[in-house]
Short mmCIF file of C-alpha atoms in Angstrom, two decimals:
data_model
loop_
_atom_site.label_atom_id
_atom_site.label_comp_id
_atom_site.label_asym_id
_atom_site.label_seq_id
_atom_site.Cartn_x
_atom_site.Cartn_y
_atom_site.Cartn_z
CA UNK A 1 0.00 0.00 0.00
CA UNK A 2 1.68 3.37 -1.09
CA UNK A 3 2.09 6.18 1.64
CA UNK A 4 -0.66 8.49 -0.41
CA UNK A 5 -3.32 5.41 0.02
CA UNK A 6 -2.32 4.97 3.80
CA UNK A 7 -2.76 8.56 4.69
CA UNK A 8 -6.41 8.87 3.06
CA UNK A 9 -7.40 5.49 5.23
CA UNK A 10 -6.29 7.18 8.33
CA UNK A 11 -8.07 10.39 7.10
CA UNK A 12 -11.19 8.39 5.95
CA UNK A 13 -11.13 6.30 9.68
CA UNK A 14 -10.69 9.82 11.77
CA UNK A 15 -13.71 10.91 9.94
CA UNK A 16 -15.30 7.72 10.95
CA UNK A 17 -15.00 8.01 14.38
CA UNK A 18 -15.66 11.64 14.27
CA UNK A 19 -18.91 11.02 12.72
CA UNK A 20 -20.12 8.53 14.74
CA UNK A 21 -19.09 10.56 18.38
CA UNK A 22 -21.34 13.88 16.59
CA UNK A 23 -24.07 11.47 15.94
CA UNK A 24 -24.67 11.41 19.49
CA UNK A 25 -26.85 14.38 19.67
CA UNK A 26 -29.74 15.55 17.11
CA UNK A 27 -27.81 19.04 17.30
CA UNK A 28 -24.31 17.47 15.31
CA UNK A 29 -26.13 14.24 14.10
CA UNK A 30 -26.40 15.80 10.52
CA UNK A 31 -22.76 16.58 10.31
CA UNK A 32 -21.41 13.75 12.02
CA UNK A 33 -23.47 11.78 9.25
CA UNK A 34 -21.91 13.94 6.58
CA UNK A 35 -18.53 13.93 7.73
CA UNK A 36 -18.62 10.45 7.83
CA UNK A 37 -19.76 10.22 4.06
CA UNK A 38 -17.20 12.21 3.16
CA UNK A 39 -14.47 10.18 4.74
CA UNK A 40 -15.76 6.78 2.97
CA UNK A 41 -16.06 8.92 -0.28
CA UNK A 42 -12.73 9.92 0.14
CA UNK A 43 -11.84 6.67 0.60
CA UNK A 44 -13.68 4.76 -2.18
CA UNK A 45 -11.96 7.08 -4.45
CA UNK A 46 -8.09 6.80 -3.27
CA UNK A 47 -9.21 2.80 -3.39
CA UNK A 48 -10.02 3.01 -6.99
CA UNK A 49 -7.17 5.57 -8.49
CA UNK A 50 -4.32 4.79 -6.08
CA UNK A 51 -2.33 1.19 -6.67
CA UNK A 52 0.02 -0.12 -8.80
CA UNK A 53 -2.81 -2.60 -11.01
CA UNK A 54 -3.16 -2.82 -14.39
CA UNK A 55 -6.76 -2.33 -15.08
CA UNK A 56 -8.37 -1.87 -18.18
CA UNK A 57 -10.07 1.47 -18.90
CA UNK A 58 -13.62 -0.84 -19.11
CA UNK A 59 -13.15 -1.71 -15.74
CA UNK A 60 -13.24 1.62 -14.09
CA UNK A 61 -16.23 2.63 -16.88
CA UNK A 62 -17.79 0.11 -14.98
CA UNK A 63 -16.95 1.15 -11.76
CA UNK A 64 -18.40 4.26 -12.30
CA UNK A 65 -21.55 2.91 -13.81
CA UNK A 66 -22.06 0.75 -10.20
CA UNK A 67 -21.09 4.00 -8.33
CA UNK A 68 -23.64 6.43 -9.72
CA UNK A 69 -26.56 3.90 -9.98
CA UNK A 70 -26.20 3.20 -5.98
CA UNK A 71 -26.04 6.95 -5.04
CA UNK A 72 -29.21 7.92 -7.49
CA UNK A 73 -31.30 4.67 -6.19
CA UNK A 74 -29.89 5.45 -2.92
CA UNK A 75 -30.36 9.03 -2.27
CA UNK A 76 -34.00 8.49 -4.11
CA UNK A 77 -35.20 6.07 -1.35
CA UNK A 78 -33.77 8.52 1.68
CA UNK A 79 -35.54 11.25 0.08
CA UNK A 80 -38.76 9.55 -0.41
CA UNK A 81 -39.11 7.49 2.51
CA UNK A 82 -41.51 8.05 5.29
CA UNK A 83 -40.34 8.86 8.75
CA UNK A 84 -42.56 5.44 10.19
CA UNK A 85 -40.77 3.76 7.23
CA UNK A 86 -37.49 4.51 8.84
CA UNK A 87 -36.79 0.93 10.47
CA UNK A 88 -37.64 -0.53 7.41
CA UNK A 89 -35.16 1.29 5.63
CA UNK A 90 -32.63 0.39 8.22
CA UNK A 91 -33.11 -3.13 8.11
CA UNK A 92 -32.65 -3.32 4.20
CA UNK A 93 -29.19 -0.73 4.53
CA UNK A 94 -28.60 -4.01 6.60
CA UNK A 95 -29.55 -6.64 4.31
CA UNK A 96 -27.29 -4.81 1.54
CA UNK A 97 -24.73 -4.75 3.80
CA UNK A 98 -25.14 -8.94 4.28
CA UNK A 99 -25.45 -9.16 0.76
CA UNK A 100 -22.04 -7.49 -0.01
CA UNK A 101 -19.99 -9.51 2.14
CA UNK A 102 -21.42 -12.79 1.39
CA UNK A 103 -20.95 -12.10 -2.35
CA UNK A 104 -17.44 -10.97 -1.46
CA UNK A 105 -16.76 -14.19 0.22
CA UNK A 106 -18.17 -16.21 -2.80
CA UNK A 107 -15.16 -14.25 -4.92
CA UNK A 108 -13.08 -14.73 -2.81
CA UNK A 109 -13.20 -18.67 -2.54
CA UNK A 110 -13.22 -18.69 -6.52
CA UNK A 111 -10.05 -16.80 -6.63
CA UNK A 112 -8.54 -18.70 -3.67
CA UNK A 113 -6.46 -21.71 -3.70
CA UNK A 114 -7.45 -23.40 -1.28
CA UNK A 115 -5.49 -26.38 -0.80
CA UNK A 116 -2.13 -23.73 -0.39
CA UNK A 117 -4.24 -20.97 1.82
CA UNK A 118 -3.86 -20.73 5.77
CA UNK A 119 -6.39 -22.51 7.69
CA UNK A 120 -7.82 -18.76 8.83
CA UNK A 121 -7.69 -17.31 5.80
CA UNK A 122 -10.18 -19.83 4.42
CA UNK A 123 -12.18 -19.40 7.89
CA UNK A 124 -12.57 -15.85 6.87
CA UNK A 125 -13.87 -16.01 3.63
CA UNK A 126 -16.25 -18.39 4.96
CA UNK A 127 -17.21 -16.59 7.66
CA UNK A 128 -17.76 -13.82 5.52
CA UNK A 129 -20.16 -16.13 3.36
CA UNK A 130 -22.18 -17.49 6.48
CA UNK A 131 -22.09 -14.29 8.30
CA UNK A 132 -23.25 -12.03 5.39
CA UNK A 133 -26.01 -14.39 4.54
CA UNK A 134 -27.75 -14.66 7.86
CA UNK A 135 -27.63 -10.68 7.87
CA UNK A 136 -29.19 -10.58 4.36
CA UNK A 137 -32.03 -13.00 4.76
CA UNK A 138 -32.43 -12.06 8.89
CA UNK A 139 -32.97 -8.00 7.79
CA UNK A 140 -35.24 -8.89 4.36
CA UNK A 141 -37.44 -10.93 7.53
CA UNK A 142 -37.32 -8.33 9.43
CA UNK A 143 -37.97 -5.67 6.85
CA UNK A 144 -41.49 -8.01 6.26
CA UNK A 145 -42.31 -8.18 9.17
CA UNK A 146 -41.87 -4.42 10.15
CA UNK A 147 -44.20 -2.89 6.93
CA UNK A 148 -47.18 -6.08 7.42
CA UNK A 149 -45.74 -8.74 4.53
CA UNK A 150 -44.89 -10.89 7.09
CA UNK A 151 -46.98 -12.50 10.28
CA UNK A 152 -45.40 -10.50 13.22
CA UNK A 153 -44.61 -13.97 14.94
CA UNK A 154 -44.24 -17.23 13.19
CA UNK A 155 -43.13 -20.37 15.39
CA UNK A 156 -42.42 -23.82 13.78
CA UNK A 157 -42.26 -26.64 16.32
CA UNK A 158 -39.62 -27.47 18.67
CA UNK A 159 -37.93 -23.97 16.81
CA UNK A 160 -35.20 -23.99 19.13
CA UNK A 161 -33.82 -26.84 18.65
CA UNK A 162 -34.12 -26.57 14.52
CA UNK A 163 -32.21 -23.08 14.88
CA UNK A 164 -29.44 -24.75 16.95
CA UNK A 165 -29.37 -28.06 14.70
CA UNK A 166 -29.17 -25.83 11.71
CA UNK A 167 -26.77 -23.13 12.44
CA UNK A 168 -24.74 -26.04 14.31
CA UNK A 169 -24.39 -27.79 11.17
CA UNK A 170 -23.30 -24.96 8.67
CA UNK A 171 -20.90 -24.27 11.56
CA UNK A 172 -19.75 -27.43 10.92
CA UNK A 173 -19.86 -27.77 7.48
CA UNK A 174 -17.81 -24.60 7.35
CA UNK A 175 -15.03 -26.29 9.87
CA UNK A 176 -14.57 -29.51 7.82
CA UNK A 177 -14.06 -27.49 4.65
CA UNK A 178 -11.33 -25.76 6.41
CA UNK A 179 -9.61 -28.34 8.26
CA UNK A 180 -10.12 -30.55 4.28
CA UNK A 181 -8.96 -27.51 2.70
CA UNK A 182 -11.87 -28.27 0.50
CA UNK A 183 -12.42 -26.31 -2.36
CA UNK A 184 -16.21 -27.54 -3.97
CA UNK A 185 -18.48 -24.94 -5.07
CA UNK A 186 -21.03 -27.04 -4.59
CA UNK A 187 -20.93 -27.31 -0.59
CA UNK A 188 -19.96 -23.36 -0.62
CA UNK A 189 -23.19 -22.78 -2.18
CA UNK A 190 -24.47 -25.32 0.42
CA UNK A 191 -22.88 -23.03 2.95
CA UNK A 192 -24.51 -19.78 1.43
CA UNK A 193 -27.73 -21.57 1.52
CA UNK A 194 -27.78 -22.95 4.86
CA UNK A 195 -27.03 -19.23 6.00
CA UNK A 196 -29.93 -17.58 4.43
CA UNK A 197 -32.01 -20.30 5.47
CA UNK A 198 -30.91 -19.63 9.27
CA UNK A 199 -31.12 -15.97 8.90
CA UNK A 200 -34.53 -16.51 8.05
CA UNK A 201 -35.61 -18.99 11.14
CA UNK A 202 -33.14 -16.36 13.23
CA UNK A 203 -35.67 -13.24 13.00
CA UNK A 204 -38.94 -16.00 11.96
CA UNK A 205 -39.82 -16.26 15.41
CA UNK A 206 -39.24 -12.84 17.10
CA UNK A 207 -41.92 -10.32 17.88
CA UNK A 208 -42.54 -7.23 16.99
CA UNK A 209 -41.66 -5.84 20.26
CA UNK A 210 -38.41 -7.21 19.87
CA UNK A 211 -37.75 -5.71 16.63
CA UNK A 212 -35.35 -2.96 18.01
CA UNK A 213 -33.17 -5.38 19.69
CA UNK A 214 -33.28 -7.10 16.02
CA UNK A 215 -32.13 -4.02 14.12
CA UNK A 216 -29.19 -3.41 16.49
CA UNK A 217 -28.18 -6.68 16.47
CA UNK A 218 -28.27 -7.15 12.71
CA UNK A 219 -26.91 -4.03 12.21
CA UNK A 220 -23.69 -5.45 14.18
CA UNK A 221 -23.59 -8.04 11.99
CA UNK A 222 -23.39 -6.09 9.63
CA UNK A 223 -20.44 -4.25 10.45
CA UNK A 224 -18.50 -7.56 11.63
CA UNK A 225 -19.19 -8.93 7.98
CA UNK A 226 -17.91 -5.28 6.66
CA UNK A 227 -14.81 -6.07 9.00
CA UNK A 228 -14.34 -9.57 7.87
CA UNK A 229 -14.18 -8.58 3.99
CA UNK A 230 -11.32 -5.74 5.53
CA UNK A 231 -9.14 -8.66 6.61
CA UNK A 232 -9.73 -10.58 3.13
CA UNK A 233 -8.43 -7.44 1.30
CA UNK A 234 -5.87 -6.37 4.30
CA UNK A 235 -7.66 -2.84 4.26
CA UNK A 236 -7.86 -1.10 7.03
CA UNK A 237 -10.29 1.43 6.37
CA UNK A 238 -13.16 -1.69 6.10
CA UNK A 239 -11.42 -3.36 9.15
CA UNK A 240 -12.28 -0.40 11.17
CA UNK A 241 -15.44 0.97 10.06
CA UNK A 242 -16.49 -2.58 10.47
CA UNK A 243 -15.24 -2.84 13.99
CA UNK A 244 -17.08 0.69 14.29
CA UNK A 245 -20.44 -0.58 13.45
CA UNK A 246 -20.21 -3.88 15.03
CA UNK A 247 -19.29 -2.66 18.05
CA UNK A 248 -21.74 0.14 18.19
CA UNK A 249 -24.72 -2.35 17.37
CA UNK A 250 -23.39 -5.21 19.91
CA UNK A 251 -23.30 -2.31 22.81
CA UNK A 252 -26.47 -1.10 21.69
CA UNK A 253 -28.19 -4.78 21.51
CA UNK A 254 -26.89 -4.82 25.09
CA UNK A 255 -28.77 -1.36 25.82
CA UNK A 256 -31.90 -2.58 24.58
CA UNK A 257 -31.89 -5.62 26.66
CA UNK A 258 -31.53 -4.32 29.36
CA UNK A 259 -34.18 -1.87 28.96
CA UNK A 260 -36.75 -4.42 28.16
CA UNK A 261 -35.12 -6.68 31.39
CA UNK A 262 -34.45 -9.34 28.78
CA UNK A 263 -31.07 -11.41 27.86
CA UNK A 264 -30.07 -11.21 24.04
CA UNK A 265 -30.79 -15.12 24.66
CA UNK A 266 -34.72 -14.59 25.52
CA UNK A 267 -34.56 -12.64 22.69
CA UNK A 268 -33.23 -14.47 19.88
CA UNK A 269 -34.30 -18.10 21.43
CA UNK A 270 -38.53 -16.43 22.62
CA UNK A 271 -40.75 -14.32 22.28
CA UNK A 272 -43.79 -12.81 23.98
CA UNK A 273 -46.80 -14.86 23.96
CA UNK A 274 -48.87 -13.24 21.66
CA UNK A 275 -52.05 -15.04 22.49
CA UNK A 276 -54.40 -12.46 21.42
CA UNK A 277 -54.56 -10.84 24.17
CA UNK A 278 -58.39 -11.20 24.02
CA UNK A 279 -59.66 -7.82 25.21
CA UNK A 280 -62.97 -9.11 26.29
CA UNK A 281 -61.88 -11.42 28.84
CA UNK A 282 -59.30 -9.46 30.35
CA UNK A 283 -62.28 -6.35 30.85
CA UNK A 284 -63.53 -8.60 33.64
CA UNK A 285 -61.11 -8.90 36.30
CA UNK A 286 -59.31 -5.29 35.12
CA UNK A 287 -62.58 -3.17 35.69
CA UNK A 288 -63.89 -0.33 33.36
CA UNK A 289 -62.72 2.47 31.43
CA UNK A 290 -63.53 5.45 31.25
CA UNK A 291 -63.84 7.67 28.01
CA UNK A 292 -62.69 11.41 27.19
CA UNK A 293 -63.13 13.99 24.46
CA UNK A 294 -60.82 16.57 22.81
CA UNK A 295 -62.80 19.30 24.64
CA UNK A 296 -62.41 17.90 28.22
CA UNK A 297 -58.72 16.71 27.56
CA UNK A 298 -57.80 20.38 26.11
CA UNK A 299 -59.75 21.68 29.64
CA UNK A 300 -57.59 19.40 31.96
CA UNK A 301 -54.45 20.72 30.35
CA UNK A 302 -55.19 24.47 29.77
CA UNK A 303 -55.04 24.96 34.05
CA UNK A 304 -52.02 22.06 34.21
CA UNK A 305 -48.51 23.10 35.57
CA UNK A 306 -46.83 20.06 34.08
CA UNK A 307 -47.85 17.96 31.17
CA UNK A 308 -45.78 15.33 30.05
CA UNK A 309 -46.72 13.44 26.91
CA UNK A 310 -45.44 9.94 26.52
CA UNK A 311 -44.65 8.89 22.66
CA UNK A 312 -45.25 5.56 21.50
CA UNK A 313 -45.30 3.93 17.80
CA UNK A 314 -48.88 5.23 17.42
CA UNK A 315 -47.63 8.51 16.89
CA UNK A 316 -45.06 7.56 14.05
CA UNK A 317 -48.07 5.41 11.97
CA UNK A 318 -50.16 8.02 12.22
CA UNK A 319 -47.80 10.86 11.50
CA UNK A 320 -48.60 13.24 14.27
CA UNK A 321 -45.37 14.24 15.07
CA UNK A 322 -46.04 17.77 13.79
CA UNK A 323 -48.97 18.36 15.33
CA UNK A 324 -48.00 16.94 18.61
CA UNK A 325 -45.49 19.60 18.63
CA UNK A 326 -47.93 21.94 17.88
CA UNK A 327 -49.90 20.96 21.08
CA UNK A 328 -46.55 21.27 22.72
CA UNK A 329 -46.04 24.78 21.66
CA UNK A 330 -49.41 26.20 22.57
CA UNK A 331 -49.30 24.37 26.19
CA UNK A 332 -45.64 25.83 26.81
CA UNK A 333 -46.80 29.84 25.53
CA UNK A 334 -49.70 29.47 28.08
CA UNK A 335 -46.78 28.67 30.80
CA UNK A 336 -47.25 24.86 30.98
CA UNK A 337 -44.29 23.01 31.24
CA UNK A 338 -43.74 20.28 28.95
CA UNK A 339 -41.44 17.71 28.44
CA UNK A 340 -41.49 13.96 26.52
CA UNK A 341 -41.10 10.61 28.02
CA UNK A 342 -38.58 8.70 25.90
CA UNK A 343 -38.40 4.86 26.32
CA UNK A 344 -35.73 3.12 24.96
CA UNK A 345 -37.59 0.57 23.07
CA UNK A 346 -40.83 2.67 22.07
CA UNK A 347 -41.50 2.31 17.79
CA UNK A 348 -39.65 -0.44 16.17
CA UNK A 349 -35.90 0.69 16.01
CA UNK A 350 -33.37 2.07 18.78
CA UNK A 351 -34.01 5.86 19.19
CA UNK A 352 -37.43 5.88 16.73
CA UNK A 353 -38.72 8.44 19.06
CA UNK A 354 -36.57 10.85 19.21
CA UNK A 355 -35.88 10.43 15.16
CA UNK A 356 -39.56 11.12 14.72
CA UNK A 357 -39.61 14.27 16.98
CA UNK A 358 -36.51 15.81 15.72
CA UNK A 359 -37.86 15.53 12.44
CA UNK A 360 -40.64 17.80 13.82
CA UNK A 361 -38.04 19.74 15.46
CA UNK A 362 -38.73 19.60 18.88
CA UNK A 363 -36.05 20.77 21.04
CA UNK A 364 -34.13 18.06 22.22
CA UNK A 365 -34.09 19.06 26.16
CA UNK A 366 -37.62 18.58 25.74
CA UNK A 367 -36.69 14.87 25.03
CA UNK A 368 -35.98 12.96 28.67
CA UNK A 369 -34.96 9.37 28.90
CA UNK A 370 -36.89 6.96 31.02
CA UNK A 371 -34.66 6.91 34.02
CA UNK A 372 -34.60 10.84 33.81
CA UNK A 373 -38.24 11.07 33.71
CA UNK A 374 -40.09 8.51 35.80
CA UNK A 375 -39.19 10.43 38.93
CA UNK A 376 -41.39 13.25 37.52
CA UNK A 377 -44.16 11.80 36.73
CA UNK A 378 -45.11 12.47 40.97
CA UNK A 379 -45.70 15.78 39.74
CA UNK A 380 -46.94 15.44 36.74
CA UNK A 381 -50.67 17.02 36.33
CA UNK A 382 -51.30 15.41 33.29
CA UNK A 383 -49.74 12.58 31.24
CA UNK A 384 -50.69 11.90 27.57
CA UNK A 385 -49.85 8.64 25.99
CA UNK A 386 -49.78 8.60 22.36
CA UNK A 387 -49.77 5.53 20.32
CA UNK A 388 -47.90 3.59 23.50
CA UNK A 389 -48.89 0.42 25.04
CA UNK A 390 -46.64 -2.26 26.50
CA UNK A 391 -43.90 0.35 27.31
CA UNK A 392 -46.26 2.16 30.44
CA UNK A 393 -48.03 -1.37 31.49
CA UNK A 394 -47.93 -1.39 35.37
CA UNK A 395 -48.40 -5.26 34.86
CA UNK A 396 -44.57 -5.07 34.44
CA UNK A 397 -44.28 -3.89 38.55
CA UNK A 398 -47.31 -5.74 39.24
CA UNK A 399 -47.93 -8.99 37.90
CA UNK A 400 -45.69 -11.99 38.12
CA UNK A 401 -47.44 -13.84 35.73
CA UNK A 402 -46.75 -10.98 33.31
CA UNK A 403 -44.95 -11.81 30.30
CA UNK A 404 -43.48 -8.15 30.55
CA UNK A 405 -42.76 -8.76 34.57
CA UNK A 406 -39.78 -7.26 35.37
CA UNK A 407 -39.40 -4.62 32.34
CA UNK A 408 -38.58 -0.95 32.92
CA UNK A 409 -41.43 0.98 32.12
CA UNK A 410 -42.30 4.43 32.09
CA UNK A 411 -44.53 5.19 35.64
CA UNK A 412 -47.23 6.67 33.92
CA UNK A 413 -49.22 5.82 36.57
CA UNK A 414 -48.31 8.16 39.01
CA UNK A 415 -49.49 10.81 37.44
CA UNK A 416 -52.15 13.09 38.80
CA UNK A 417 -54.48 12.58 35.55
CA UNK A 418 -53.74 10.49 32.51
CA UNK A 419 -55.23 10.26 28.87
CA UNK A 420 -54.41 7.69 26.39
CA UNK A 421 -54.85 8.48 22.77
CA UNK A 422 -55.39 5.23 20.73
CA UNK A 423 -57.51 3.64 17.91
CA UNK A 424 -58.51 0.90 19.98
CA UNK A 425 -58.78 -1.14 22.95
CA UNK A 426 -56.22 -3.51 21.09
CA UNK A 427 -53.49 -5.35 23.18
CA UNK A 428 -49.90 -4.75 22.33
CA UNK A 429 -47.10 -6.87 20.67
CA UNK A 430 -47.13 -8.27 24.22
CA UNK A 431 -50.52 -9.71 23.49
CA UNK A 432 -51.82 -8.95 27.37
CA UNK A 433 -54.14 -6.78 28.12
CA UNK A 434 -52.31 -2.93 29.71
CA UNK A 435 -53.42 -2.20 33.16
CA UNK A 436 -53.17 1.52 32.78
CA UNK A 437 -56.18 1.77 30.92
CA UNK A 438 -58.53 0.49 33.45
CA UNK A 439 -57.08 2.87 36.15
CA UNK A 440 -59.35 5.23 37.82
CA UNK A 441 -56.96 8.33 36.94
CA UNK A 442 -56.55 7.36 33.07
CA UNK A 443 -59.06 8.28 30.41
CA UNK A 444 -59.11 6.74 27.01
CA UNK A 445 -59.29 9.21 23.96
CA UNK A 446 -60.47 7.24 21.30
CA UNK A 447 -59.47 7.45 17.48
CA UNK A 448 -56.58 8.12 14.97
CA UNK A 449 -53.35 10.21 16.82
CA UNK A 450 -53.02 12.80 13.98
CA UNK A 451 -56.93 13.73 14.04
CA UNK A 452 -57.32 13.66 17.73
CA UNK A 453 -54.34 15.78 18.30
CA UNK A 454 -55.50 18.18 15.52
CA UNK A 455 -59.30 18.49 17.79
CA UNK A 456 -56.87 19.17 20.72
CA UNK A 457 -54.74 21.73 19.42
CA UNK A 458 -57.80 23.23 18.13
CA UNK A 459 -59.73 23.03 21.17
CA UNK A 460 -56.77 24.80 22.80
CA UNK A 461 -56.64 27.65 20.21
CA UNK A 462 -60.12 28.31 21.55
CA UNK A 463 -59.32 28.80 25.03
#
């Protein structure tokens, strides 16, 4: 590697880590994003133009082609996309990611002599095969299962024990071709198979209220593949921003578990029972609830001293998140102070919430995290939950039984007064019914977020 090509990597790697330490905060996230671009562009460019190969002019035509159709189709789906499309988006930038590496590895082994390679240099390049394919089909499942194409849960019997046969032997497989040095494209195909096939039975049986420790843990795969097909090529630039990404998603995997109170193991290996949750049942033994209008809600928080409104996936489905800052801004110029509950799991990818109110631009001190907030909610006049469910259950504190015992929640219900904004009296992905709703403090408000925020804000105009 010449001394130019060295210097951009190390240029194109500062950027990297730059760029991911400004993403930290809505305020920078833009630039840090940017500044990262600019150091793989920079990169990707010093990769193509600086080495001592003889390439043929066709070759970098080509190039070029690749290049330019990836940014247009790129760029086109970032503009286009919908903000509650956002974790579907994610989860494909995944699945590309897979795809890559596993097509990487399948050069790789073609170009490869096997029988004269090290032992770990075949390892890699089928680790790069296995890895990228899991991450490919695991984010295309999870991609269905986030936008409806897919069931939210799917089980298969005894589904353990098939994922652990299964990925046990294309672990195997992929140890006797190294220690045989064996160079058949017919069980490397067999390989690339059996890893898509897993990928898919990985993410088959997970719930939807696991899908953000999903995302984050894909996404690490993703960026251990990227890493992988750095050590194939011995460049550093992939090595790192691999290590980058993979170690970002495994410590925020981590993060997520532990906000739900759940090992990565309970995760990946179970799911919440999603029984139904059959609402009619439950209204026995829970009690009755009580409904509220626009007119009495907007009444209850004109002569509040502190509102807090509690975000949930709701909000993001129905696209309120304009007009919910709208209700925010009238409530805080009649002196009412207002903040947001943030849960760490709320919508269906690590940080949704605060994605969906930035793009609203609501100030991020407005924004407090769970630990942050629940002390609050003693004082808190009024609480409005938007569009949330499992994430301010009390069954969590409450009931053993619970398939959500034991996970942090927001304490919603220590608020003074509460309203819940949702279509229905439909359980969560938890399938069990939410005890909040049947408390004698918490009134439901009944219909779509956007329109009965608009009634609100209008309501309050009036006052």
């Amino acid at each position: 590697m010449s001394v130019t090509l060295s210097i951009i990597y190390l240029i194109a790697t500062v950027t990297f880590i730059v760029g991911l330490k400004r993403l930290g905060h809505p305020d920078t996230a833009k630039s840090g994003n940017l500044i990262a671009a600019a150091g793989m562009g920079l990169a990707i460019v010093g990769t193509i133009f600086i080495h001592d190969l003889e390439v043929p002019t066709i070759i970098y035509i080509l190039i070029g082609i690749a290049i330019l159709v990836g940014a247009i189709i790129g760029w086109l789906i970032a503009v286009k996309v919908e903000m509650t499309k956002m974790p579907e988006l994610v989860s494909l930038f995944n699945g590309f990611g897979g795809a890559s590496a596993a097509l990487i590895g399948i050069v790789e082994f073609g170009n490869t002599d096997i029988s004269t390679t090290s032992a770990s240099m075949v390892a890699t390049i089928l680790a790069a095969v296995i890895i990228g394919a899991i991450t490919f089909s695991g984010s295309l499942m999870a991609w269905g299962k986030l936008n409806g194409k897919v069931k939210s849960v799917i089980k298969i019997p005894q589904y353990n024990i098939v994922n652990n046969i299964f990925i046990i032997a294309v672990v195997g497989l992929a140890a006797y071709m190294t220690a045989g040095s064996i160079d058949t494209p017919v069980l490397l195909y067999a390989l690339l198979i059996g890893g898509l096939v897993y990928g898919i039975l990985f993410v088959m049986p997970i719930g939807g209220a696991d899908m953000p420790v999903v995302i984050s843990l894909l996404n690490s795969l993703t960026g251990i593949a990227a890493a992988i097909t750095g050590v194939l090529y011995d460049n550093m630039v992939m090595l790192v921003g691999g290590i980058l990404v993979g170690s970002a998603g495994i410590i925020l995997t981590v993060a997520m578990c532990k906000a739900m109170n759940r090992t990565l193991a309970s995760v990946i290996f179970g799911s919440f029972t999603a029984n139904g949750g059959g609402v009619e049942g439950a209204n026995k033994t829970l009690g009755t609830i009580k409904t509220t209008t626009a007119s009495d809600t907007a009444i209850m928080m004109n002569y509040a001293s502190n509102v807090i409104i509690v975000p949930g996936y709701g909000l993001a489905v129905a696209q309120a998140q304009h007009v919910i800052h709208e209700l925010e801004e009238i409530l805080t110029d009649k002196g009412v102070n207002v903040k947001y509950a943030i849960h760490p799991v709320a919508g269906r990818m690590p940080g949704h919430m605060n994605v969906l109110l930035a793009e609203s631009n609501v100030e991020y001190d407005m924004l407090v995290e769970m630990d942050d907030i629940n002390p609050q909610f003693n004082n808190a006049d009024v609480v409005l939950v938007v569009g949330a469910n499992d994430v301010v259950n009390p069954a969590a504190h409450n009931d053993p039984s619970s398939p959500i015992y034991g996970m942090p929640i927001l304490d919603v219900e220590n608020a003074k007064h509460i309203v819940v904004n949702k279509r229905s009296m439909k359980a969560g992905y938890a399938g069990i019914e939410n005890e909040l709703f049947y408390n004698s403090k918490t009134s439901m408000l009944f219909g779509d977020a956007k329109a009965a925020l608009t009634d609100l804000v209008s309501e309050l105009k009036g006052m």
